[in-house]
PDB file of C-alpha atoms in Angstrom:
ATOM      1  CA  MET A   1       4.658 -28.201  71.793  1.00 92.00           C
ATOM      2  CA  LYS A   2       6.971 -29.674  69.076  1.00 95.00           C
ATOM      3  CA  LEU A   3      10.644 -29.235  71.293  1.00 96.00           C
ATOM      4  CA  THR A   4      13.211 -28.464  68.767  1.00 97.00           C
ATOM      5  CA  GLN A   5      16.826 -27.595  68.176  1.00 97.00           C
ATOM      6  CA  VAL A   6      17.825 -23.866  67.448  1.00 98.00           C
ATOM      7  CA  ARG A   7      21.498 -24.308  68.385  1.00 97.00           C
ATOM      8  CA  GLY A   8      23.585 -26.507  70.854  1.00 97.00           C
ATOM      9  CA  ASN A   9      21.824 -26.651  74.191  1.00 98.00           C
ATOM     10  CA  THR A  10      19.515 -23.637  73.150  1.00 98.00           C
ATOM     11  CA  TRP A  11      15.695 -25.343  72.365  1.00 98.00           C
ATOM     12  CA  VAL A  12      12.710 -23.995  71.569  1.00 98.00           C
ATOM     13  CA  LEU A  13       9.102 -24.925  72.114  1.00 97.00           C
ATOM     14  CA  GLU A  14       7.001 -24.504  69.400  1.00 95.00           C
ATOM     15  CA  SER A  15       3.636 -23.083  69.992  1.00 93.00           C
ATOM     16  CA  TRP A  16       1.418 -20.154  68.952  1.00 90.00           C
ATOM     17  CA  GLU A  17       4.302 -18.800  70.309  1.00 92.00           C
ATOM     18  CA  LEU A  18       8.233 -19.727  70.521  1.00 96.00           C
ATOM     19  CA  ILE A  19       9.248 -20.814  74.898  1.00 97.00           C
ATOM     20  CA  PRO A  20      13.053 -21.610  74.503  1.00 98.00           C
ATOM     21  CA  LEU A  21      15.100 -22.970  76.795  1.00 98.00           C
ATOM     22  CA  TYR A  22      18.647 -23.843  77.206  1.00 98.00           C
ATOM     23  CA  LYS A  23      19.719 -28.233  78.529  1.00 98.00           C
ATOM     24  CA  LEU A  24      22.045 -27.719  81.463  1.00 98.00           C
ATOM     25  CA  ASP A  25      22.629 -31.390  80.945  1.00 97.00           C
ATOM     26  CA  ASP A  26      20.066 -34.356  80.080  1.00 96.00           C
ATOM     27  CA  HIS A  27      17.787 -33.742  82.936  1.00 97.00           C
ATOM     28  CA  ARG A  28      17.313 -29.893  83.367  1.00 98.00           C
ATOM     29  CA  CYS A  29      16.853 -27.099  81.974  1.00 98.00           C
ATOM     30  CA  VAL A  30      16.609 -23.196  82.516  1.00 98.00           C
ATOM     31  CA  LEU A  31      13.227 -22.038  80.334  1.00 98.00           C
ATOM     32  CA  LEU A  32      12.885 -18.069  78.935  1.00 98.00           C
ATOM     33  CA  ASP A  33       9.522 -17.320  79.400  1.00 96.00           C
ATOM     34  CA  THR A  34       6.877 -19.935  80.052  1.00 96.00           C
ATOM     35  CA  GLY A  35       4.392 -18.406  78.568  1.00 93.00           C
ATOM     36  CA  THR A  36       0.244 -18.456  79.431  1.00 90.00           C
ATOM     37  CA  VAL A  37      -1.508 -20.637  81.890  1.00 88.00           C
ATOM     38  CA  GLU A  38      -3.572 -22.098  78.744  1.00 90.00           C
ATOM     39  CA  GLN A  39      -0.042 -23.441  77.495  1.00 93.00           C
ATOM     40  CA  ARG A  40      -0.031 -24.883  80.630  1.00 93.00           C
ATOM     41  CA  GLU A  41      -0.126 -28.644  81.271  1.00 95.00           C
ATOM     42  CA  ASP A  42       1.767 -29.110  77.194  1.00 96.00           C
ATOM     43  CA  LEU A  43       4.519 -27.305  77.778  1.00 97.00           C
ATOM     44  CA  GLU A  44       4.675 -29.325  81.739  1.00 96.00           C
ATOM     45  CA  ASP A  45       3.965 -32.039  79.236  1.00 97.00           C
ATOM     46  CA  THR A  46       7.122 -31.757  76.600  1.00 97.00           C
ATOM     47  CA  LEU A  47       9.321 -31.073  79.250  1.00 97.00           C
ATOM     48  CA  ASP A  48       8.101 -34.561  81.038  1.00 97.00           C
ATOM     49  CA  GLU A  49       8.566 -36.460  78.226  1.00 97.00           C
ATOM     50  CA  ALA A  50      12.108 -35.145  76.929  1.00 97.00           C
ATOM     51  CA  GLY A  51      12.856 -35.967  80.357  1.00 97.00           C
ATOM     52  CA  LEU A  52      13.078 -32.510  81.208  1.00 97.00           C
ATOM     53  CA  THR A  53      12.852 -30.535  84.555  1.00 97.00           C
ATOM     54  CA  PRO A  54      12.974 -26.615  84.200  1.00 98.00           C
ATOM     55  CA  VAL A  55      15.499 -25.454  87.859  1.00 98.00           C
ATOM     56  CA  ALA A  56      15.215 -22.002  86.807  1.00 98.00           C
ATOM     57  CA  ILE A  57      13.187 -19.417  84.047  1.00 98.00           C
ATOM     58  CA  LEU A  58      14.919 -16.166  82.938  1.00 98.00           C
ATOM     59  CA  GLY A  59      12.011 -14.307  82.183  1.00 96.00           C
ATOM     60  CA  SER A  60      12.372 -11.647  79.363  1.00 96.00           C
ATOM     61  CA  HIS A  61       9.061  -9.158  80.895  1.00 93.00           C
ATOM     62  CA  THR A  62       6.248  -9.615  82.914  1.00 89.00           C
ATOM     63  CA  HIS A  63       2.807  -9.386  80.396  1.00 86.00           C
ATOM     64  CA  ILE A  64       0.230 -12.730  81.182  1.00 83.00           C
ATOM     65  CA  ASP A  65       2.339 -13.780  77.542  1.00 87.00           C
ATOM     66  CA  HIS A  66       5.096 -14.933  78.840  1.00 91.00           C
ATOM     67  CA  MET A  67       5.015 -15.528  82.820  1.00 90.00           C
ATOM     68  CA  GLY A  68       1.678 -17.599  83.106  1.00 89.00           C
ATOM     69  CA  SER A  69       3.329 -20.498  85.061  1.00 92.00           C
ATOM     70  CA  HIS A  70       6.428 -18.798  86.579  1.00 93.00           C
ATOM     71  CA  ALA A  71       4.541 -19.208  90.338  1.00 91.00           C
ATOM     72  CA  TYR A  72       3.366 -22.384  89.402  1.00 92.00           C
ATOM     73  CA  PHE A  73       7.192 -23.414  88.613  1.00 95.00           C
ATOM     74  CA  GLN A  74       8.486 -22.174  91.566  1.00 95.00           C
ATOM     75  CA  LYS A  75       5.961 -23.549  93.747  1.00 92.00           C
ATOM     76  CA  THR A  76       5.741 -27.016  92.382  1.00 93.00           C
ATOM     77  CA  ARG A  77       8.849 -27.937  91.195  1.00 94.00           C
ATOM     78  CA  GLY A  78      11.258 -25.398  92.968  1.00 95.00           C
ATOM     79  CA  THR A  79      12.084 -23.467  90.348  1.00 97.00           C
ATOM     80  CA  GLN A  80      13.956 -20.191  90.791  1.00 97.00           C
ATOM     81  CA  VAL A  81      12.841 -17.137  88.623  1.00 97.00           C
ATOM     82  CA  VAL A  82      14.859 -14.741  87.976  1.00 98.00           C
ATOM     83  CA  MET A  83      13.578 -10.875  86.471  1.00 96.00           C
ATOM     84  CA  SER A  84      14.920  -8.059  86.193  1.00 96.00           C
ATOM     85  CA  LEU A  85      14.635  -5.468  88.287  1.00 95.00           C
ATOM     86  CA  GLY A  86      11.266  -3.731  86.711  1.00 92.00           C
ATOM     87  CA  GLU A  87       9.804  -6.373  86.002  1.00 92.00           C
ATOM     88  CA  ALA A  88      10.350  -8.190  89.712  1.00 92.00           C
ATOM     89  CA  GLY A  89       8.649  -5.373  90.623  1.00 87.00           C
ATOM     90  CA  GLN A  90       5.866  -6.129  89.043  1.00 84.00           C
ATOM     91  CA  ILE A  91       5.212  -9.753  89.759  1.00 84.00           C
ATOM     92  CA  PHE A  92       5.529  -9.277  93.620  1.00 82.00           C
ATOM     93  CA  SER A  93       2.238  -8.693  94.254  1.00 76.00           C
ATOM     94  CA  PRO A  94      -1.619  -7.881  92.969  1.00 71.00           C
ATOM     95  CA  LEU A  95      -1.286  -4.212  93.385  1.00 72.00           C
ATOM     96  CA  GLY A  96       1.932  -4.880  91.458  1.00 74.00           C
ATOM     97  CA  ILE A  97       0.247  -6.587  87.799  1.00 73.00           C
ATOM     98  CA  GLN A  98      -2.515  -4.028  88.727  1.00 70.00           C
ATOM     99  CA  LEU A  99       0.037  -1.300  87.827  1.00 71.00           C
ATOM    100  CA  GLN A 100       1.034  -3.208  84.972  1.00 69.00           C
ATOM    101  CA  TYR A 101      -3.305  -3.911  83.830  1.00 67.00           C
ATOM    102  CA  ASN A 102      -4.282  -0.241  84.614  1.00 63.00           C
ATOM    103  CA  ASN A 103      -6.725  -0.594  82.815  1.00 63.00           C
ATOM    104  CA  PHE A 104      -8.083  -3.879  84.049  1.00 64.00           C
ATOM    105  CA  PRO A 105     -10.052  -3.159  87.376  1.00 66.00           C
ATOM    106  CA  MET A 106      -8.910  -5.954  89.903  1.00 65.00           C
ATOM    107  CA  ALA A 107     -12.324  -7.102  89.767  1.00 70.00           C
ATOM    108  CA  LEU A 108     -12.198  -8.771  86.518  1.00 70.00           C
ATOM    109  CA  PHE A 109      -8.162 -10.908  87.898  1.00 68.00           C
ATOM    110  CA  PRO A 110     -10.092 -13.857  87.436  1.00 69.00           C
ATOM    111  CA  ASP A 111     -11.148 -14.940  83.855  1.00 72.00           C
ATOM    112  CA  TYR A 112      -6.587 -13.876  83.309  1.00 70.00           C
ATOM    113  CA  PRO A 113      -5.377 -16.933  85.126  1.00 69.00           C
ATOM    114  CA  GLU A 114      -1.838 -15.438  84.424  1.00 64.00           C
ATOM    115  CA  LEU A 115      -3.085 -12.200  86.954  1.00 65.00           C
ATOM    116  CA  GLY A 116      -3.721 -14.010  89.311  1.00 61.00           C
ATOM    117  CA  THR A 117      -0.269 -16.132  89.131  1.00 62.00           C
ATOM    118  CA  ALA A 118       1.370 -12.583  91.187  1.00 62.00           C
ATOM    119  CA  PRO A 119       2.082 -12.711  93.980  1.00 75.00           C
ATOM    120  CA  CYS A 120       5.679 -14.386  92.917  1.00 86.00           C
ATOM    121  CA  VAL A 121       8.459 -13.016  94.043  1.00 90.00           C
ATOM    122  CA  PRO A 122      11.477 -13.378  92.006  1.00 94.00           C
ATOM    123  CA  ASP A 123      14.172 -16.341  93.641  1.00 96.00           C
ATOM    124  CA  ARG A 124      16.394 -13.752  92.374  1.00 96.00           C
ATOM    125  CA  VAL A 125      16.439  -9.661  90.460  1.00 96.00           C
ATOM    126  CA  ILE A 126      19.099  -8.714  88.262  1.00 97.00           C
ATOM    127  CA  LEU A 127      19.829  -5.081  88.355  1.00 95.00           C
ATOM    128  CA  PRO A 128      20.858  -2.222  86.785  1.00 92.00           C
ATOM    129  CA  GLY A 129      23.485  -2.000  85.292  1.00 91.00           C
ATOM    130  CA  GLU A 130      23.987  -5.671  85.126  1.00 95.00           C
ATOM    131  CA  ASP A 131      24.849  -7.673  81.711  1.00 95.00           C
ATOM    132  CA  ARG A 132      24.874 -11.433  82.982  1.00 96.00           C
ATOM    133  CA  VAL A 133      23.936 -13.568  84.762  1.00 97.00           C
ATOM    134  CA  THR A 134      25.122 -17.423  86.037  1.00 98.00           C
ATOM    135  CA  LEU A 135      22.506 -19.851  87.099  1.00 98.00           C
ATOM    136  CA  PHE A 136      23.805 -23.234  87.336  1.00 97.00           C
ATOM    137  CA  GLY A 137      26.566 -23.221  85.936  1.00 97.00           C
ATOM    138  CA  ALA A 138      25.844 -21.474  82.829  1.00 98.00           C
ATOM    139  CA  GLU A 139      26.112 -17.935  82.115  1.00 98.00           C
ATOM    140  CA  PHE A 140      23.418 -16.451  79.624  1.00 98.00           C
ATOM    141  CA  THR A 141      24.065 -12.324  78.677  1.00 97.00           C
ATOM    142  CA  ILE A 142      21.153  -9.924  79.247  1.00 97.00           C
ATOM    143  CA  LEU A 143      20.193  -7.093  77.107  1.00 94.00           C
ATOM    144  CA  ARG A 144      18.259  -4.345  78.456  1.00 93.00           C
ATOM    145  CA  THR A 145      14.875  -2.997  75.554  1.00 91.00           C
ATOM    146  CA  PRO A 146      13.035  -1.447  77.313  1.00 90.00           C
ATOM    147  CA  GLY A 147       9.885   0.189  76.218  1.00 86.00           C
ATOM    148  CA  HIS A 148       7.483  -2.806  75.093  1.00 82.00           C
ATOM    149  CA  THR A 149       7.474  -2.986  78.835  1.00 86.00           C
ATOM    150  CA  VAL A 150       9.535  -0.422  81.650  1.00 88.00           C
ATOM    151  CA  ASP A 151      11.880  -3.199  81.872  1.00 93.00           C
ATOM    152  CA  HIS A 152      11.613  -5.593  78.842  1.00 94.00           C
ATOM    153  CA  ILE A 153      15.107  -7.645  78.573  1.00 96.00           C
ATOM    154  CA  CYS A 154      16.635  -9.408  75.955  1.00 96.00           C
ATOM    155  CA  VAL A 155      18.980 -12.919  77.036  1.00 97.00           C
ATOM    156  CA  GLY A 156      21.730 -14.716  74.825  1.00 97.00           C
ATOM    157  CA  THR A 157      22.557 -18.383  75.739  1.00 98.00           C
ATOM    158  CA  PRO A 158      25.794 -19.489  76.300  1.00 98.00           C
ATOM    159  CA  ASP A 159      25.127 -20.586  72.321  1.00 97.00           C
ATOM    160  CA  ASP A 160      25.224 -17.236  71.276  1.00 96.00           C
ATOM    161  CA  VAL A 161      21.878 -17.159  70.912  1.00 97.00           C
ATOM    162  CA  LEU A 162      19.501 -14.038  71.421  1.00 96.00           C
ATOM    163  CA  TYR A 163      16.195 -14.744  72.704  1.00 97.00           C
ATOM    164  CA  VAL A 164      15.008 -11.673  72.125  1.00 93.00           C
ATOM    165  CA  GLY A 165      11.264 -11.749  74.060  1.00 91.00           C
ATOM    166  CA  ASP A 166       8.674  -8.911  72.591  1.00 90.00           C
ATOM    167  CA  ALA A 167      10.968  -6.209  71.713  1.00 84.00           C
ATOM    168  CA  MET A 168       9.900  -6.848  67.816  1.00 81.00           C
ATOM    169  CA  MET A 169       7.671  -8.717  66.468  1.00 74.00           C
ATOM    170  CA  THR A 170       8.036  -9.638  62.897  1.00 73.00           C
ATOM    171  CA  GLY A 171       5.838 -10.829  59.953  1.00 61.00           C
ATOM    172  CA  ARG A 172       2.576 -12.065  60.226  1.00 61.00           C
ATOM    173  CA  THR A 173       1.937 -10.966  63.890  1.00 60.00           C
ATOM    174  CA  LEU A 174       3.884  -7.308  62.584  1.00 57.00           C
ATOM    175  CA  HIS A 175       1.195  -6.317  60.086  1.00 55.00           C
ATOM    176  CA  HIS A 176      -1.747  -7.860  62.155  1.00 56.00           C
ATOM    177  CA  SER A 177      -1.119  -5.146  64.671  1.00 57.00           C
ATOM    178  CA  LYS A 178      -2.755  -2.155  64.306  1.00 53.00           C
ATOM    179  CA  PHE A 179      -0.409  -0.786  66.784  1.00 51.00           C
ATOM    180  CA  PRO A 180       2.533  -3.113  68.257  1.00 57.00           C
ATOM    181  CA  TYR A 181       2.764  -2.226  72.095  1.00 64.00           C
ATOM    182  CA  ALA A 182       5.033  -0.194  74.022  1.00 64.00           C
ATOM    183  CA  PHE A 183       4.324   0.864  76.247  1.00 69.00           C
ATOM    184  CA  CYS A 184       7.176   3.790  76.068  1.00 71.00           C
ATOM    185  CA  VAL A 185       7.207   4.183  71.786  1.00 71.00           C
ATOM    186  CA  LYS A 186      10.350   6.225  71.717  1.00 76.00           C
ATOM    187  CA  ASP A 187      11.780   3.740  74.167  1.00 80.00           C
ATOM    188  CA  TYR A 188      10.594   0.515  72.452  1.00 75.00           C
ATOM    189  CA  LEU A 189      12.364   1.876  68.896  1.00 75.00           C
ATOM    190  CA  ASP A 190      15.617   2.808  71.082  1.00 78.00           C
ATOM    191  CA  SER A 191      15.553  -0.726  72.338  1.00 82.00           C
ATOM    192  CA  MET A 192      15.674  -2.195  68.404  1.00 78.00           C
ATOM    193  CA  ARG A 193      18.048   0.321  67.498  1.00 81.00           C
ATOM    194  CA  LYS A 194      20.237  -1.580  69.675  1.00 82.00           C
ATOM    195  CA  MET A 195      19.662  -4.400  69.126  1.00 80.00           C
ATOM    196  CA  ARG A 196      20.426  -3.367  65.056  1.00 79.00           C
ATOM    197  CA  THR A 197      24.311  -3.886  65.579  1.00 81.00           C
ATOM    198  CA  GLU A 198      23.904  -6.755  68.151  1.00 83.00           C
ATOM    199  CA  PRO A 199      26.158 -10.269  67.908  1.00 86.00           C
ATOM    200  CA  ALA A 200      24.612 -13.220  67.871  1.00 93.00           C
ATOM    201  CA  ASP A 201      24.375 -16.526  65.683  1.00 94.00           C
ATOM    202  CA  LYS A 202      21.257 -16.800  65.894  1.00 96.00           C
ATOM    203  CA  PHE A 203      18.372 -14.558  67.637  1.00 95.00           C
ATOM    204  CA  ILE A 204      14.891 -16.288  68.540  1.00 96.00           C
ATOM    205  CA  VAL A 205      11.994 -13.789  68.586  1.00 93.00           C
ATOM    206  CA  ALA A 206       8.916 -14.796  70.700  1.00 93.00           C
ATOM    207  CA  HIS A 207       6.435 -13.757  68.309  1.00 88.00           C
ATOM    208  CA  PHE A 208       7.426 -15.646  65.950  1.00 85.00           C
ATOM    209  CA  GLY A 209      10.527 -17.302  63.929  1.00 91.00           C
ATOM    210  CA  ILE A 210      14.671 -17.859  64.778  1.00 94.00           C
ATOM    211  CA  TYR A 211      16.881 -16.320  62.539  1.00 92.00           C
ATOM    212  CA  ASP A 212      19.766 -15.988  61.253  1.00 93.00           C
ATOM    213  CA  GLU A 213      20.371 -12.087  61.199  1.00 89.00           C
ATOM    214  CA  ILE A 214      18.615 -10.027  62.663  1.00 85.00           C
ATOM    215  CA  LEU A 215      19.416  -6.006  60.940  1.00 79.00           C
ATOM    216  CA  PRO A 216      16.523  -7.257  57.841  1.00 79.00           C
ATOM    217  CA  LEU A 217      13.554  -7.396  60.893  1.00 80.00           C
ATOM    218  CA  VAL A 218      14.548  -4.687  63.121  1.00 76.00           C
ATOM    219  CA  ASP A 219      14.574  -2.065  59.252  1.00 74.00           C
ATOM    220  CA  MET A 220      11.450  -4.253  58.463  1.00 75.00           C
ATOM    221  CA  GLU A 221       9.848  -2.877  61.738  1.00 70.00           C
ATOM    222  CA  ALA A 222      11.023   0.510  61.944  1.00 71.00           C
ATOM    223  CA  ARG A 223       9.550   1.502  57.925  1.00 71.00           C
ATOM    224  CA  PHE A 224       6.255  -0.186  59.320  1.00 70.00           C
ATOM    225  CA  PHE A 225       6.134   2.094  62.647  1.00 67.00           C
ATOM    226  CA  ALA A 226       6.451   4.670  60.412  1.00 65.00           C
ATOM    227  CA  GLU A 227       3.284   3.637  57.441  1.00 66.00           C
ATOM    228  CA  ARG A 228       0.861   3.101  60.260  1.00 64.00           C
ATOM    229  CA  MET A 229       2.409   7.250  61.920  1.00 65.00           C
ATOM    230  CA  VAL A 230       1.424   8.635  58.392  1.00 65.00           C
ATOM    231  CA  ASP A 231      -2.143   6.279  58.705  1.00 60.00           C
ATOM    232  CA  LEU A 232      -2.145   8.224  62.328  1.00 58.00           C
ATOM    233  CA  LEU A 233      -1.693  11.447  61.012  1.00 61.00           C
ATOM    234  CA  ASP A 234      -3.938  10.715  58.050  1.00 60.00           C
ATOM    235  CA  LEU A 235      -6.547   9.519  60.560  1.00 56.00           C
ATOM    236  CA  ILE A 236      -5.645  12.712  62.917  1.00 65.00           C
ATOM    237  CA  GLU A 237      -5.597  15.621  60.601  1.00 67.00           C
ATOM    238  CA  GLY A 238      -6.939  14.820  57.444  1.00 65.00           C
ATOM    239  CA  PRO A 239      -5.813  12.789  53.522  1.00 57.00           C
ATOM    240  CA  THR A 240      -2.467  15.803  52.657  1.00 54.00           C
ATOM    241  CA  THR A 241      -3.156  16.041  48.896  1.00 51.00           C
ATOM    242  CA  PRO A 242      -0.702  17.639  46.231  1.00 51.00           C
ATOM    243  CA  ALA A 243      -1.579  21.668  45.584  1.00 46.00           C
TER     244      ALA A 243
END
């Protein structure tokens, strides 16, 4: 993975998705998500080459492409795992994970190594109403953005960089989707509306990019949703023709 500075002590590990981290000093960092099991070796090698030890993971949500190494780092390196309440309630047991992936029979879990990472009991749970969390002296802001998952959060670093996780998509990722996944479309759109006015100097979108402004991206995705809804209605009702 390529390690790229975003602003100050906020960096990203570049793969097919962006995995941000915040450097506490020259040797310790806080990871914001951990990617997939398949990315683990590359992730760990890149951190080791940079001389960085992940002392905490502040996760945005528990989809398998974001939490694949939470339990691994917790067990092998003593890394503290910090999650929002709703996401922590899913990752703490195999049954909790299955509730999120209810279309996956547990018999198929071995085919998805990330799902086998449960149980991973978070060391700290971010409760409803908490809008910031301090880890090893660094304060991170928490913006609650449910919709993509039940308790998805965006994380602001001390450098005024906002990691939006999967609270929205951009560019090629968006337009290669038949429809962006949302556990609840209404909440997803409400969260996008919230991000529309969120101040930050930089924005990191997991899928995919680093941006100075988020308003144009939010508006683009809103238009994308509107266009796809029209397409879906046409499929259901048939295209309407002018009288």
